[in-house]
Short mmCIF file of C-alpha atoms in Angstrom, two decimals:
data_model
loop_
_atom_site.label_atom_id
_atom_site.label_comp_id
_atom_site.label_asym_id
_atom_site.label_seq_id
_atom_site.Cartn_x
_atom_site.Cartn_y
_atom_site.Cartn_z
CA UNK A 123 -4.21 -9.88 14.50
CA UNK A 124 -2.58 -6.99 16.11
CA UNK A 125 -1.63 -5.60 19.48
CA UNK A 126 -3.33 -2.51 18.28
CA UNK A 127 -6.94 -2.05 19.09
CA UNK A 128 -8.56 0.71 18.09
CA UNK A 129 -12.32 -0.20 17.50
CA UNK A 130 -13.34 0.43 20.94
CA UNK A 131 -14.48 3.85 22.34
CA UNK A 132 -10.80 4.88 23.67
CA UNK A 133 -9.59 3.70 20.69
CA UNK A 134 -11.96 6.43 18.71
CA UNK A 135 -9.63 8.87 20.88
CA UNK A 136 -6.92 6.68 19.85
CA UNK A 137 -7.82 7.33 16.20
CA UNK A 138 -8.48 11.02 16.63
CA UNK A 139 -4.77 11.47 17.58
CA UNK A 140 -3.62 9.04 15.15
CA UNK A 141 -5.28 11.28 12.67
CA UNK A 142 -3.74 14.50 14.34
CA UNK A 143 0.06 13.12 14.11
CA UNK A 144 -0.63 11.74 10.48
CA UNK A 145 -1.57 15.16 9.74
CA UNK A 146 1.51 16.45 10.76
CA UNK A 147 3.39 13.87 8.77
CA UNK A 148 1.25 13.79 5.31
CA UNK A 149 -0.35 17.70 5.53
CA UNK A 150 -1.74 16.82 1.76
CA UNK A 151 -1.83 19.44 -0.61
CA UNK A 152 -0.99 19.48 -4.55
CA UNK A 153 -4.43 17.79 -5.33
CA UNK A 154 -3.40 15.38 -2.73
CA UNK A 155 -5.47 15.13 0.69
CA UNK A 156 -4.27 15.06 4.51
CA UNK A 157 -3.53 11.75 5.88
CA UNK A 158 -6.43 12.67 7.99
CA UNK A 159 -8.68 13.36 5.10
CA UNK A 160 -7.09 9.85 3.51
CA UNK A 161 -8.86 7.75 6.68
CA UNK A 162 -5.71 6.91 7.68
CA UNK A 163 -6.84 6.14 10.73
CA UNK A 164 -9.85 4.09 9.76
CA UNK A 165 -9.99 1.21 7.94
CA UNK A 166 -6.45 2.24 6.07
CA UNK A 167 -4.17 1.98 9.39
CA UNK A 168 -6.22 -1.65 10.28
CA UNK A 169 -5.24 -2.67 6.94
CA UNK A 170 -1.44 -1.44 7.14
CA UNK A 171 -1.72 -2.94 10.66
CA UNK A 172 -2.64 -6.57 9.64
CA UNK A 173 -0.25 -6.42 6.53
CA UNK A 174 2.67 -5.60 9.00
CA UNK A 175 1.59 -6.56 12.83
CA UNK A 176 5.34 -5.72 13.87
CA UNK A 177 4.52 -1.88 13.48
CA UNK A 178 1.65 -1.77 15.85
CA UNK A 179 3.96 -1.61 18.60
CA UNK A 180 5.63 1.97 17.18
CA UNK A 181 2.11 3.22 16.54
CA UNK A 182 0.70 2.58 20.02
CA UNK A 183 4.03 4.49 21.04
CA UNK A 184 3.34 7.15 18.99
CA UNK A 185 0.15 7.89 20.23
CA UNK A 186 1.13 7.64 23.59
CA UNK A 187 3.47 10.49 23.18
CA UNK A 188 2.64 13.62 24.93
CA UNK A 189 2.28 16.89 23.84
CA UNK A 190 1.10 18.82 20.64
CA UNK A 191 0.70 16.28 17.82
CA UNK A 192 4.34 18.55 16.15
CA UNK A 193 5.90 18.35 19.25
CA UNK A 194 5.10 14.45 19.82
CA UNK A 195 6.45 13.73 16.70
CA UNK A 196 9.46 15.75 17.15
CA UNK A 197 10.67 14.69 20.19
CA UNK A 198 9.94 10.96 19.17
CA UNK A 199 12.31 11.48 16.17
CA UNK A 200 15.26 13.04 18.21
CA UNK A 201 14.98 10.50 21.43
CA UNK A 202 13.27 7.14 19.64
CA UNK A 203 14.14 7.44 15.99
CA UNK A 204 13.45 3.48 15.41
CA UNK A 205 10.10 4.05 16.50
CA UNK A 206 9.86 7.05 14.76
CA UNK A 207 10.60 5.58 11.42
CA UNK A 208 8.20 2.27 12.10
CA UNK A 209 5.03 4.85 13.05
CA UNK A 210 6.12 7.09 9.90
CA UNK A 211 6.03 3.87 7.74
CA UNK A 212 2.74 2.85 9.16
CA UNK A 213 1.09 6.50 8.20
CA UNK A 214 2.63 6.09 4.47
CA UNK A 215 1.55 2.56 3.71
CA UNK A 216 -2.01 3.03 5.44
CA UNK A 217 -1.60 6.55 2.93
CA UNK A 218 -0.66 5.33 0.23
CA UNK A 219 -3.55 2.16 0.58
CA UNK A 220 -6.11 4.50 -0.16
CA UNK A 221 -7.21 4.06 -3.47
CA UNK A 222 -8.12 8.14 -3.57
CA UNK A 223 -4.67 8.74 -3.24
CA UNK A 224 -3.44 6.16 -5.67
CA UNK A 225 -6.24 8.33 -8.88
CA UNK A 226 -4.63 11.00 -7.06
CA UNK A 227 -1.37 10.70 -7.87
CA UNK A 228 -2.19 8.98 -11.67
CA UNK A 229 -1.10 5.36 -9.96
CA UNK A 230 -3.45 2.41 -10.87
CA UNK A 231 -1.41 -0.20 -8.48
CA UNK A 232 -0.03 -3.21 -9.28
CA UNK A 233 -1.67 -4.76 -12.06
CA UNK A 234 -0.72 -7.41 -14.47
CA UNK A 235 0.39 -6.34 -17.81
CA UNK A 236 1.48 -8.29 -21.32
CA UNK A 237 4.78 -7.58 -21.89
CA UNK A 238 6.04 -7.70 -25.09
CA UNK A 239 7.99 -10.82 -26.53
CA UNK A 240 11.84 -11.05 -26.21
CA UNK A 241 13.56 -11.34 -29.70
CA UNK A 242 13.77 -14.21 -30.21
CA UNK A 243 11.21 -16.23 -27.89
CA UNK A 244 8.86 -17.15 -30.83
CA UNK A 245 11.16 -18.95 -32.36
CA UNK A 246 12.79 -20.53 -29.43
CA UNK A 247 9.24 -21.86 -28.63
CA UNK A 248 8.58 -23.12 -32.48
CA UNK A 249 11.99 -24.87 -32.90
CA UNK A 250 11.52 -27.96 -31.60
CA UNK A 251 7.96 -28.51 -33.59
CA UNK A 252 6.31 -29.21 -30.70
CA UNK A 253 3.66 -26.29 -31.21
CA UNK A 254 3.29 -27.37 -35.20
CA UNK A 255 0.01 -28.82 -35.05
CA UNK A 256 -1.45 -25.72 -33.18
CA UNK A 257 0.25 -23.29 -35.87
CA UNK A 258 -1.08 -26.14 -38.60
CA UNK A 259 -4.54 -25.91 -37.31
CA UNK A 260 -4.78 -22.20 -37.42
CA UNK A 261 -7.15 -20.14 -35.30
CA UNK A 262 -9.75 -21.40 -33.54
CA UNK A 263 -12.61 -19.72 -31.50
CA UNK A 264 -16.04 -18.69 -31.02
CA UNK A 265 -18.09 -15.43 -32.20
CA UNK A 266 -19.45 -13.74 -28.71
CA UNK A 267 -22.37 -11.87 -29.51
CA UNK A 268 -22.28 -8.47 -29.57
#
């Protein structure tokens, strides 16, 4: 689990502000929403969270910054830009978790996919006869109704 806790009441402030600085980093736009709009404070920063504790310590600094969510974020990237770049990471993998913003951007994730034999591979798997009495016995299967 992480350091972070934000499912208690201060942490629905906590997530409010989260939500305010994400904003600031991932405004949306293009047919793309706000990090805000993304729940990248909800469920989508838990999830970014538990993939990568380490970064809960740079988001609990983030939010702790003071100021206007702009002028958090600035001043975090001129005086702490480690932490900057670890909160900034957190926002675009919680982002980019959303499976909105995956259609949105025409992504379908990681999925497996055939690929095509190399030349040569079918016959580097048929020289040694091994497969002959599968090729010999030709296709077999069952009809599935329709």
């Amino acid at each position: 689990m992480t350091a972070l806790d934000l499912s208690t009441e201060p942490g629905d402030v906590s997530r409010a502000r989260l939500a305010a600085l994400a904003d600031v980093l991932i405004p949306g736009g293009s047919g793309l929403p706000s990090a805000g709009d993304a729940d990248v404070a909800g469920q989508w920063i838990n999830r970014a969270l538990a993939a990568n504790p380490d970064l809960a310590s740079a988001v609990t600094h983030a939010l702790a910054s003071p100021g206007a969510p702009e002028e958090a974020l600035r001043d975090l990237r001129l005086r702490q830009r480690d932490v900057f770049e670890r909160f900034a990471f957190a926002v675009a993998g919680a982002y980019f978790m959303n499976p909105a913003v995956r259609a949105a951007l025409g992504y379908p994730g990681i999925a497996p996919r055939r690929l095509p034999a190399a030349d040569g591979e079918a016959e580097y798997y048929l020289e040694d006869e091994i497969l002959a009495p599968v090729v010999d016995r030709g296709h077999i299967y069952r009809r599935v109704p329709a």
